[in-house]
PDB file of C-alpha atoms and ligand atoms in Angstrom:
ATOM      1  CA  MET A   1      25.436  95.620 -16.893  1.00 63.00           C
ATOM      2  CA  PHE A   2      25.392  94.372 -20.444  1.00 73.00           C
ATOM      3  CA  ASP A   3      21.566  95.017 -21.014  1.00 82.00           C
ATOM      4  CA  ASN A   4      20.829  98.134 -18.633  1.00 90.00           C
ATOM      5  CA  THR A   5      22.878 101.420 -18.471  1.00 94.00           C
ATOM      6  CA  HIS A   6      23.040 101.647 -14.311  1.00 96.00           C
ATOM      7  CA  ALA A   7      26.671 100.558 -14.122  1.00 97.00           C
ATOM      8  CA  HIS A   8      27.315 103.385 -16.942  1.00 97.00           C
ATOM      9  CA  ILE A   9      25.112 106.048 -15.088  1.00 98.00           C
ATOM     10  CA  THR A  10      26.665 105.334 -12.036  1.00 98.00           C
ATOM     11  CA  THR A  11      30.417 105.535 -13.314  1.00 98.00           C
ATOM     12  CA  TRP A  12      29.675 108.845 -15.230  1.00 98.00           C
ATOM     13  CA  ALA A  13      27.834 110.398 -12.180  1.00 98.00           C
ATOM     14  CA  ILE A  14      30.552 109.834  -9.745  1.00 98.00           C
ATOM     15  CA  ALA A  15      33.084 110.852 -12.174  1.00 98.00           C
ATOM     16  CA  ILE A  16      31.279 114.276 -12.591  1.00 98.00           C
ATOM     17  CA  ILE A  17      31.345 114.529  -8.618  1.00 98.00           C
ATOM     18  CA  LEU A  18      35.216 113.651  -8.658  1.00 98.00           C
ATOM     19  CA  PHE A  19      35.528 116.362 -11.197  1.00 98.00           C
ATOM     20  CA  ILE A  20      33.729 118.982  -9.362  1.00 98.00           C
ATOM     21  CA  THR A  21      35.493 117.959  -6.313  1.00 98.00           C
ATOM     22  CA  ALA A  22      39.015 118.423  -8.085  1.00 98.00           C
ATOM     23  CA  VAL A  23      38.086 121.932  -9.164  1.00 98.00           C
ATOM     24  CA  LEU A  24      37.156 122.980  -5.988  1.00 98.00           C
ATOM     25  CA  LEU A  25      40.298 121.484  -4.200  1.00 98.00           C
ATOM     26  CA  HIS A  26      42.361 123.232  -6.840  1.00 98.00           C
ATOM     27  CA  LYS A  27      40.573 126.520  -6.126  1.00 97.00           C
ATOM     28  CA  ALA A  28      41.033 126.043  -2.206  1.00 97.00           C
ATOM     29  CA  GLY A  29      44.813 125.406  -3.169  1.00 96.00           C
ATOM     30  CA  ASN A  30      45.047 122.009  -1.544  1.00 96.00           C
ATOM     31  CA  LYS A  31      47.335 120.402  -4.278  1.00 95.00           C
ATOM     32  CA  LYS A  32      47.745 116.806  -2.715  1.00 97.00           C
ATOM     33  CA  ALA A  33      43.950 116.311  -2.323  1.00 98.00           C
ATOM     34  CA  THR A  34      43.379 117.741  -5.911  1.00 98.00           C
ATOM     35  CA  LYS A  35      45.985 114.983  -7.239  1.00 97.00           C
ATOM     36  CA  ILE A  36      44.529 112.119  -5.258  1.00 98.00           C
ATOM     37  CA  VAL A  37      41.005 113.042  -6.616  1.00 98.00           C
ATOM     38  CA  GLN A  38      42.232 113.333  -9.960  1.00 98.00           C
ATOM     39  CA  MET A  39      43.810 109.986  -9.884  1.00 98.00           C
ATOM     40  CA  ILE A  40      40.726 108.381  -8.874  1.00 98.00           C
ATOM     41  CA  LEU A  41      38.619 110.442 -11.424  1.00 98.00           C
ATOM     42  CA  ARG A  42      41.044 108.706 -13.943  1.00 98.00           C
ATOM     43  CA  VAL A  43      39.970 105.025 -12.895  1.00 98.00           C
ATOM     44  CA  PHE A  44      36.543 106.363 -13.389  1.00 98.00           C
ATOM     45  CA  TYR A  45      37.158 107.517 -17.072  1.00 98.00           C
ATOM     46  CA  LEU A  46      38.195 103.781 -17.751  1.00 98.00           C
ATOM     47  CA  LEU A  47      35.012 102.626 -16.066  1.00 98.00           C
ATOM     48  CA  ILE A  48      32.942 105.054 -18.080  1.00 98.00           C
ATOM     49  CA  ILE A  49      34.561 103.886 -21.356  1.00 98.00           C
ATOM     50  CA  ALA A  50      34.484 100.182 -20.222  1.00 98.00           C
ATOM     51  CA  THR A  51      30.818 100.172 -19.447  1.00 97.00           C
ATOM     52  CA  GLY A  52      30.165 102.221 -22.459  1.00 97.00           C
ATOM     53  CA  ILE A  53      31.937 100.155 -24.879  1.00 97.00           C
ATOM     54  CA  THR A  54      30.212  97.094 -23.540  1.00 97.00           C
ATOM     55  CA  LEU A  55      26.596  98.450 -24.081  1.00 97.00           C
ATOM     56  CA  PHE A  56      27.950  99.769 -27.600  1.00 97.00           C
ATOM     57  CA  ALA A  57      29.009  96.219 -28.467  1.00 96.00           C
ATOM     58  CA  ARG A  58      25.891  95.059 -27.907  1.00 95.00           C
ATOM     59  CA  HIS A  59      23.377  97.225 -28.840  1.00 95.00           C
ATOM     60  CA  SER A  60      24.931  99.563 -31.696  1.00 94.00           C
ATOM     61  CA  SER A  61      23.819  97.616 -34.553  1.00 94.00           C
ATOM     62  CA  PHE A  62      20.134  99.267 -33.970  1.00 92.00           C
ATOM     63  CA  ASP A  63      21.579 102.544 -34.956  1.00 95.00           C
ATOM     64  CA  PRO A  64      25.435 102.557 -35.693  1.00 96.00           C
ATOM     65  CA  ALA A  65      25.580 105.978 -36.468  1.00 97.00           C
ATOM     66  CA  LEU A  66      23.879 107.467 -33.692  1.00 97.00           C
ATOM     67  CA  TYR A  67      25.750 105.081 -31.252  1.00 97.00           C
ATOM     68  CA  GLY A  68      28.823 106.404 -32.943  1.00 98.00           C
ATOM     69  CA  VAL A  69      28.249 109.781 -32.219  1.00 98.00           C
ATOM     70  CA  LYS A  70      27.309 108.911 -28.831  1.00 97.00           C
ATOM     71  CA  PHE A  71      30.650 107.193 -28.290  1.00 98.00           C
ATOM     72  CA  LEU A  72      32.696 110.082 -29.834  1.00 98.00           C
ATOM     73  CA  PHE A  73      31.169 112.702 -27.703  1.00 98.00           C
ATOM     74  CA  GLY A  74      31.355 110.531 -24.574  1.00 98.00           C
ATOM     75  CA  VAL A  75      34.984 110.331 -25.159  1.00 98.00           C
ATOM     76  CA  ILE A  76      35.205 114.448 -25.640  1.00 98.00           C
ATOM     77  CA  VAL A  77      33.492 114.923 -22.401  1.00 98.00           C
ATOM     78  CA  ILE A  78      36.253 112.732 -20.638  1.00 98.00           C
ATOM     79  CA  ALA A  79      39.029 114.344 -22.882  1.00 98.00           C
ATOM     80  CA  MET A  80      37.768 117.934 -21.778  1.00 98.00           C
ATOM     81  CA  MET A  81      37.490 116.894 -18.108  1.00 98.00           C
ATOM     82  CA  GLU A  82      41.006 115.927 -18.010  1.00 98.00           C
ATOM     83  CA  MET A  83      42.147 119.042 -20.047  1.00 98.00           C
ATOM     84  CA  VAL A  84      40.273 121.593 -17.659  1.00 98.00           C
ATOM     85  CA  LEU A  85      42.179 119.826 -14.851  1.00 98.00           C
ATOM     86  CA  ILE A  86      45.607 119.945 -16.443  1.00 98.00           C
ATOM     87  CA  ARG A  87      45.296 123.321 -17.441  1.00 98.00           C
ATOM     88  CA  LEU A  88      44.047 124.751 -14.120  1.00 98.00           C
ATOM     89  CA  LYS A  89      47.177 122.886 -12.610  1.00 96.00           C
ATOM     90  CA  LEU A  90      49.530 124.717 -15.074  1.00 97.00           C
ATOM     91  CA  ASP A  91      47.664 127.998 -14.698  1.00 96.00           C
ATOM     92  CA  LYS A  92      46.492 128.246 -18.425  1.00 97.00           C
ATOM     93  CA  LYS A  93      43.232 129.349 -19.499  1.00 97.00           C
ATOM     94  CA  THR A  94      40.440 126.860 -19.421  1.00 97.00           C
ATOM     95  CA  GLY A  95      37.222 128.915 -20.805  1.00 97.00           C
ATOM     96  CA  VAL A  96      37.488 127.143 -24.188  1.00 98.00           C
ATOM     97  CA  PHE A  97      37.923 123.633 -22.615  1.00 98.00           C
ATOM     98  CA  TRP A  98      34.864 124.495 -20.196  1.00 98.00           C
ATOM     99  CA  SER A  99      32.913 125.408 -23.309  1.00 98.00           C
ATOM    100  CA  ILE A 100      33.596 122.159 -25.133  1.00 98.00           C
ATOM    101  CA  LEU A 101      33.032 120.229 -21.843  1.00 98.00           C
ATOM    102  CA  ILE A 102      29.704 121.592 -21.151  1.00 98.00           C
ATOM    103  CA  ILE A 103      28.201 121.490 -25.088  1.00 98.00           C
ATOM    104  CA  SER A 104      29.465 117.953 -25.183  1.00 98.00           C
ATOM    105  CA  PHE A 105      28.212 116.799 -22.306  1.00 98.00           C
ATOM    106  CA  VAL A 106      24.849 118.249 -23.105  1.00 98.00           C
ATOM    107  CA  ILE A 107      25.070 116.448 -26.547  1.00 98.00           C
ATOM    108  CA  THR A 108      26.086 113.139 -24.940  1.00 98.00           C
ATOM    109  CA  PHE A 109      23.253 113.142 -22.350  1.00 98.00           C
ATOM    110  CA  TYR A 110      20.890 113.928 -25.184  1.00 97.00           C
ATOM    111  CA  LEU A 111      22.074 111.061 -27.236  1.00 97.00           C
ATOM    112  CA  GLY A 112      22.343 108.648 -24.528  1.00 96.00           C
ATOM    113  CA  ALA A 113      18.705 109.593 -23.503  1.00 96.00           C
ATOM    114  CA  LYS A 114      17.547 109.322 -27.067  1.00 95.00           C
ATOM    115  CA  LEU A 115      18.942 105.969 -27.624  1.00 95.00           C
ATOM    116  CA  PRO A 116      16.898 103.055 -26.782  1.00 92.00           C
ATOM    117  CA  LEU A 117      17.856 101.650 -23.475  1.00 92.00           C
ATOM    118  CA  ASN A 118      16.358 102.832 -20.164  1.00 88.00           C
ATOM    119  CA  TRP A 119      15.894 106.371 -20.420  1.00 87.00           C
ATOM    120  CA  ASN A 120      14.251 107.015 -23.696  1.00 86.00           C
ATOM    121  CA  TRP A 121      13.145 110.581 -23.168  1.00 85.00           C
ATOM    122  CA  PHE A 122      13.503 111.971 -26.818  1.00 82.00           C
ATOM    123  CA  ALA A 123      12.358 108.999 -28.850  1.00 69.00           C
TER     124      ALA A 123
HETATM  125  C1  LIG B 201      31.150 111.380 -19.303  1.00 94.15           C
HETATM  126  C2  LIG B 201      30.687 110.773 -20.402  1.00 94.15           C
HETATM  127  C3  LIG B 201      29.357 110.273 -20.702  1.00 94.15           C
HETATM  128  C4  LIG B 201      28.233 110.639 -20.231  1.00 94.15           C
HETATM  129  C5  LIG B 201      27.919 111.834 -19.220  1.00 94.15           C
HETATM  130  C6  LIG B 201      27.270 109.907 -20.732  1.00 94.15           C
HETATM  131  C7  LIG B 201      25.945 109.807 -20.817  1.00 94.15           C
HETATM  132  C8  LIG B 201      25.054 108.571 -20.730  1.00 94.15           C
HETATM  133  C9  LIG B 201      23.599 108.699 -20.671  1.00 94.15           C
HETATM  134  C10 LIG B 201      22.636 109.713 -20.042  1.00 94.15           C
HETATM  135  C11 LIG B 201      22.879 107.375 -21.270  1.00 94.15           C
HETATM  136  C12 LIG B 201      21.666 107.259 -21.171  1.00 94.15           C
HETATM  137  C13 LIG B 201      21.448 106.130 -19.997  1.00 94.15           C
HETATM  138  C14 LIG B 201      19.998 105.631 -19.943  1.00 94.15           C
HETATM  139  O1  LIG B 201      19.461 105.499 -21.075  1.00 94.15           O
HETATM  140  O2  LIG B 201      19.705 105.030 -19.051  1.00 94.15           O
HETATM  141  C15 LIG B 201      24.208 106.831 -21.741  1.00 94.15           C
HETATM  142  C16 LIG B 201      23.947 105.677 -22.523  1.00 94.15           C
HETATM  143  C17 LIG B 201      25.189 105.038 -23.282  1.00 94.15           C
HETATM  144  N1  LIG B 201      26.448 105.450 -23.240  1.00 94.15           N
HETATM  145 FE1  LIG B 201      27.142 106.996 -22.231  1.00 94.15          FE
HETATM  146  N2  LIG B 201      28.081 108.819 -21.335  1.00 94.15           N
HETATM  147  C18 LIG B 201      29.310 109.047 -21.439  1.00 94.15           C
HETATM  148  C19 LIG B 201      30.389 108.282 -21.876  1.00 94.15           C
HETATM  149  C20 LIG B 201      30.372 107.250 -23.017  1.00 94.15           C
HETATM  150  C21 LIG B 201      31.207 106.705 -23.594  1.00 94.15           C
HETATM  151  C22 LIG B 201      32.895 107.010 -23.388  1.00 94.15           C
HETATM  152  C23 LIG B 201      30.811 105.677 -24.262  1.00 94.15           C
HETATM  153  C24 LIG B 201      31.300 104.833 -25.187  1.00 94.15           C
HETATM  154  C25 LIG B 201      32.597 103.958 -24.941  1.00 94.15           C
HETATM  155  C26 LIG B 201      29.372 105.766 -24.145  1.00 94.15           C
HETATM  156  C27 LIG B 201      28.562 104.605 -24.606  1.00 94.15           C
HETATM  157  C28 LIG B 201      27.198 104.767 -24.133  1.00 94.15           C
HETATM  158  C29 LIG B 201      25.984 103.715 -24.661  1.00 94.15           C
HETATM  159  C30 LIG B 201      26.233 102.800 -25.862  1.00 94.15           C
HETATM  160  C31 LIG B 201      25.037 103.940 -24.125  1.00 94.15           C
HETATM  161  C32 LIG B 201      23.743 103.033 -24.227  1.00 94.15           C
HETATM  162  C33 LIG B 201      22.581 103.828 -25.050  1.00 94.15           C
HETATM  163  C34 LIG B 201      21.353 103.298 -25.171  1.00 94.15           C
HETATM  164  O3  LIG B 201      20.958 102.315 -26.078  1.00 94.15           O
HETATM  165  O4  LIG B 201      20.258 103.645 -24.559  1.00 94.15           O
HETATM  166  N3  LIG B 201      28.940 106.760 -23.202  1.00 94.15           N
HETATM  167  N4  LIG B 201      25.496 107.659 -21.800  1.00 94.15           N
END
Protein backbone atom coordinates (compact mmCIF):
# COMPACT_ATOMS: atom_id res chain seq x y z
CA MET A 1 0.00 0.00 0.00
CA PHE A 2 2.86 2.41 0.75
CA ASP A 3 5.18 1.63 -2.11
CA ASN A 4 2.85 0.38 -4.80
CA THR A 5 -0.20 1.97 -6.34
CA HIS A 6 -2.55 -1.05 -6.35
CA ALA A 7 -4.76 0.12 -3.48
CA HIS A 8 -4.95 3.61 -4.99
CA ILE A 9 -5.89 2.29 -8.44
CA THR A 10 -8.51 0.00 -6.88
CA THR A 11 -10.14 2.88 -4.99
CA TRP A 12 -10.45 5.26 -7.95
CA ALA A 13 -11.53 2.49 -10.36
CA ILE A 14 -14.36 1.49 -7.99
CA ALA A 15 -15.24 5.17 -7.48
CA ILE A 16 -15.63 5.69 -11.24
CA ILE A 17 -17.90 2.65 -11.50
CA LEU A 18 -19.98 3.91 -8.55
CA PHE A 19 -20.16 7.40 -10.09
CA ILE A 20 -21.42 6.06 -13.44
CA THR A 21 -23.87 3.80 -11.60
CA ALA A 22 -25.20 6.79 -9.64
CA VAL A 23 -25.67 8.83 -12.85
CA LEU A 24 -27.51 5.96 -14.55
CA LEU A 25 -29.70 5.33 -11.49
CA HIS A 26 -30.54 9.04 -11.40
CA LYS A 27 -31.50 8.98 -15.07
CA ALA A 28 -33.66 5.92 -14.40
CA GLY A 29 -35.44 7.96 -11.72
CA ASN A 30 -34.44 5.68 -8.84
CA LYS A 31 -33.82 8.26 -6.12
CA LYS A 32 -33.28 5.93 -3.21
CA ALA A 33 -30.73 3.73 -4.98
CA THR A 34 -28.93 6.84 -6.29
CA LYS A 35 -28.62 8.15 -2.76
CA ILE A 36 -27.23 4.86 -1.41
CA VAL A 37 -24.67 4.58 -4.22
CA GLN A 38 -23.66 8.19 -3.65
CA MET A 39 -23.10 7.53 0.07
CA ILE A 40 -20.83 4.58 -0.77
CA LEU A 41 -19.08 6.73 -3.39
CA ARG A 42 -18.31 9.33 -0.70
CA VAL A 43 -16.54 6.68 1.36
CA PHE A 44 -14.46 5.89 -1.71
CA TYR A 45 -13.56 9.57 -2.13
CA LEU A 46 -11.98 9.34 1.32
CA LEU A 47 -10.19 6.10 0.41
CA ILE A 48 -8.80 7.64 -2.81
CA ILE A 49 -7.51 10.61 -0.84
CA ALA A 50 -6.11 8.40 1.96
CA THR A 51 -4.22 6.11 -0.45
CA GLY A 52 -3.14 9.13 -2.53
CA ILE A 53 -1.81 11.00 0.51
CA THR A 54 0.05 7.88 1.67
CA LEU A 55 1.82 7.62 -1.70
CA PHE A 56 2.37 11.37 -1.78
CA ALA A 57 3.92 11.44 1.70
CA ARG A 58 6.42 8.73 0.80
CA HIS A 59 7.34 9.65 -2.74
CA SER A 60 6.67 13.31 -3.48
CA SER A 61 10.24 14.37 -2.65
CA PHE A 62 11.18 12.82 -6.00
CA ASP A 63 9.40 15.66 -7.82
CA PRO A 64 7.38 17.82 -5.39
CA ALA A 65 5.92 20.07 -8.10
CA LEU A 66 4.58 17.28 -10.30
CA TYR A 67 3.29 15.30 -7.32
CA GLY A 68 1.64 18.51 -6.07
CA VAL A 69 -0.13 19.02 -9.41
CA LYS A 70 -1.21 15.35 -9.42
CA PHE A 71 -2.65 15.80 -5.92
CA LEU A 72 -4.51 18.95 -6.95
CA PHE A 73 -6.07 17.45 -10.09
CA GLY A 74 -6.97 14.26 -8.20
CA VAL A 75 -8.94 16.37 -5.74
CA ILE A 76 -10.57 18.30 -8.62
CA VAL A 77 -11.75 15.01 -10.18
CA ILE A 78 -13.40 14.06 -6.88
CA ALA A 79 -14.93 17.52 -6.44
CA MET A 80 -16.38 17.42 -9.98
CA MET A 81 -17.93 13.96 -9.49
CA GLU A 82 -19.66 15.34 -6.42
CA MET A 83 -20.75 18.54 -8.23
CA VAL A 84 -22.24 16.60 -11.17
CA LEU A 85 -24.26 14.36 -8.85
CA ILE A 86 -25.48 17.24 -6.70
CA ARG A 87 -26.48 19.34 -9.72
CA LEU A 88 -28.26 16.38 -11.34
CA LYS A 89 -30.24 16.01 -8.14
CA LEU A 90 -31.09 19.73 -8.14
CA ASP A 91 -32.03 19.60 -11.83
CA LYS A 92 -29.35 22.14 -12.72
CA LYS A 93 -27.07 22.21 -15.75
CA THR A 94 -24.06 19.90 -15.49
CA GLY A 95 -22.25 20.51 -18.81
CA VAL A 96 -19.43 22.67 -17.44
CA PHE A 97 -18.81 20.27 -14.57
CA TRP A 98 -18.73 17.26 -16.89
CA SER A 99 -16.12 19.08 -19.01
CA ILE A 100 -13.93 19.92 -16.01
CA LEU A 101 -14.37 16.35 -14.75
CA ILE A 102 -13.23 14.76 -18.00
CA ILE A 103 -10.33 17.18 -18.58
CA SER A 104 -9.06 16.86 -15.01
CA PHE A 105 -9.44 13.07 -15.13
CA VAL A 106 -7.26 12.93 -18.26
CA ILE A 107 -4.64 15.19 -16.64
CA THR A 108 -4.71 13.20 -13.36
CA PHE A 109 -4.41 9.91 -15.23
CA TYR A 110 -1.58 11.21 -17.37
CA LEU A 111 0.34 12.56 -14.36
CA GLY A 112 -0.24 9.37 -12.35
CA ALA A 113 1.06 7.24 -15.19
CA LYS A 114 3.97 9.62 -15.78
CA LEU A 115 5.14 9.62 -12.15
CA PRO A 116 7.64 6.90 -11.30
CA LEU A 117 5.70 4.25 -9.37
CA ASN A 118 4.19 1.23 -11.14
CA TRP A 119 2.69 2.46 -14.47
CA ASN A 120 5.40 4.58 -15.97
CA TRP A 121 4.17 5.13 -19.48
CA PHE A 122 5.18 8.70 -20.28
CA ALA A 123 8.60 8.96 -18.66
C1 LIG B 1 -10.27 10.14 -8.96
C2 LIG B 1 -9.13 10.72 -8.73
C3 LIG B 1 -7.80 10.09 -9.07
C4 LIG B 1 -7.41 9.36 -10.16
C5 LIG B 1 -8.22 8.97 -11.39
C6 LIG B 1 -6.01 9.01 -9.96
C7 LIG B 1 -5.25 8.28 -10.86
C8 LIG B 1 -3.96 7.84 -10.61
C9 LIG B 1 -3.18 7.04 -11.51
C10 LIG B 1 -3.60 6.56 -12.90
C11 LIG B 1 -1.99 6.81 -10.90
C12 LIG B 1 -0.82 6.00 -11.47
C13 LIG B 1 -0.89 4.60 -10.93
C14 LIG B 1 0.37 3.84 -11.25
O1 LIG B 1 1.35 4.39 -11.75
O2 LIG B 1 0.35 2.62 -10.97
C15 LIG B 1 -1.99 7.47 -9.62
C16 LIG B 1 -0.94 7.52 -8.72
C17 LIG B 1 -0.86 8.40 -7.67
N1 LIG B 1 -1.87 9.21 -7.19
FE1 LIG B 1 -3.74 9.32 -7.92
N2 LIG B 1 -5.59 9.54 -8.75
C18 LIG B 1 -6.66 10.21 -8.19
C19 LIG B 1 -6.66 10.91 -7.00
C20 LIG B 1 -5.53 11.17 -6.24
C21 LIG B 1 -5.48 12.03 -5.08
C22 LIG B 1 -6.68 12.78 -4.50
C23 LIG B 1 -4.19 12.03 -4.65
C24 LIG B 1 -3.56 12.77 -3.48
C25 LIG B 1 -4.15 12.84 -2.33
C26 LIG B 1 -3.41 11.18 -5.52
C27 LIG B 1 -2.06 10.91 -5.40
C28 LIG B 1 -1.37 9.97 -6.15
C29 LIG B 1 0.03 9.64 -5.94
C30 LIG B 1 0.97 10.26 -4.91
C31 LIG B 1 0.35 8.64 -6.90
C32 LIG B 1 1.70 7.95 -7.11
C33 LIG B 1 2.38 8.53 -8.33
C34 LIG B 1 3.64 7.76 -8.68
O3 LIG B 1 4.65 7.93 -7.99
O4 LIG B 1 3.64 7.02 -9.66
N3 LIG B 1 -4.26 10.68 -6.48
N4 LIG B 1 -3.21 8.09 -9.45
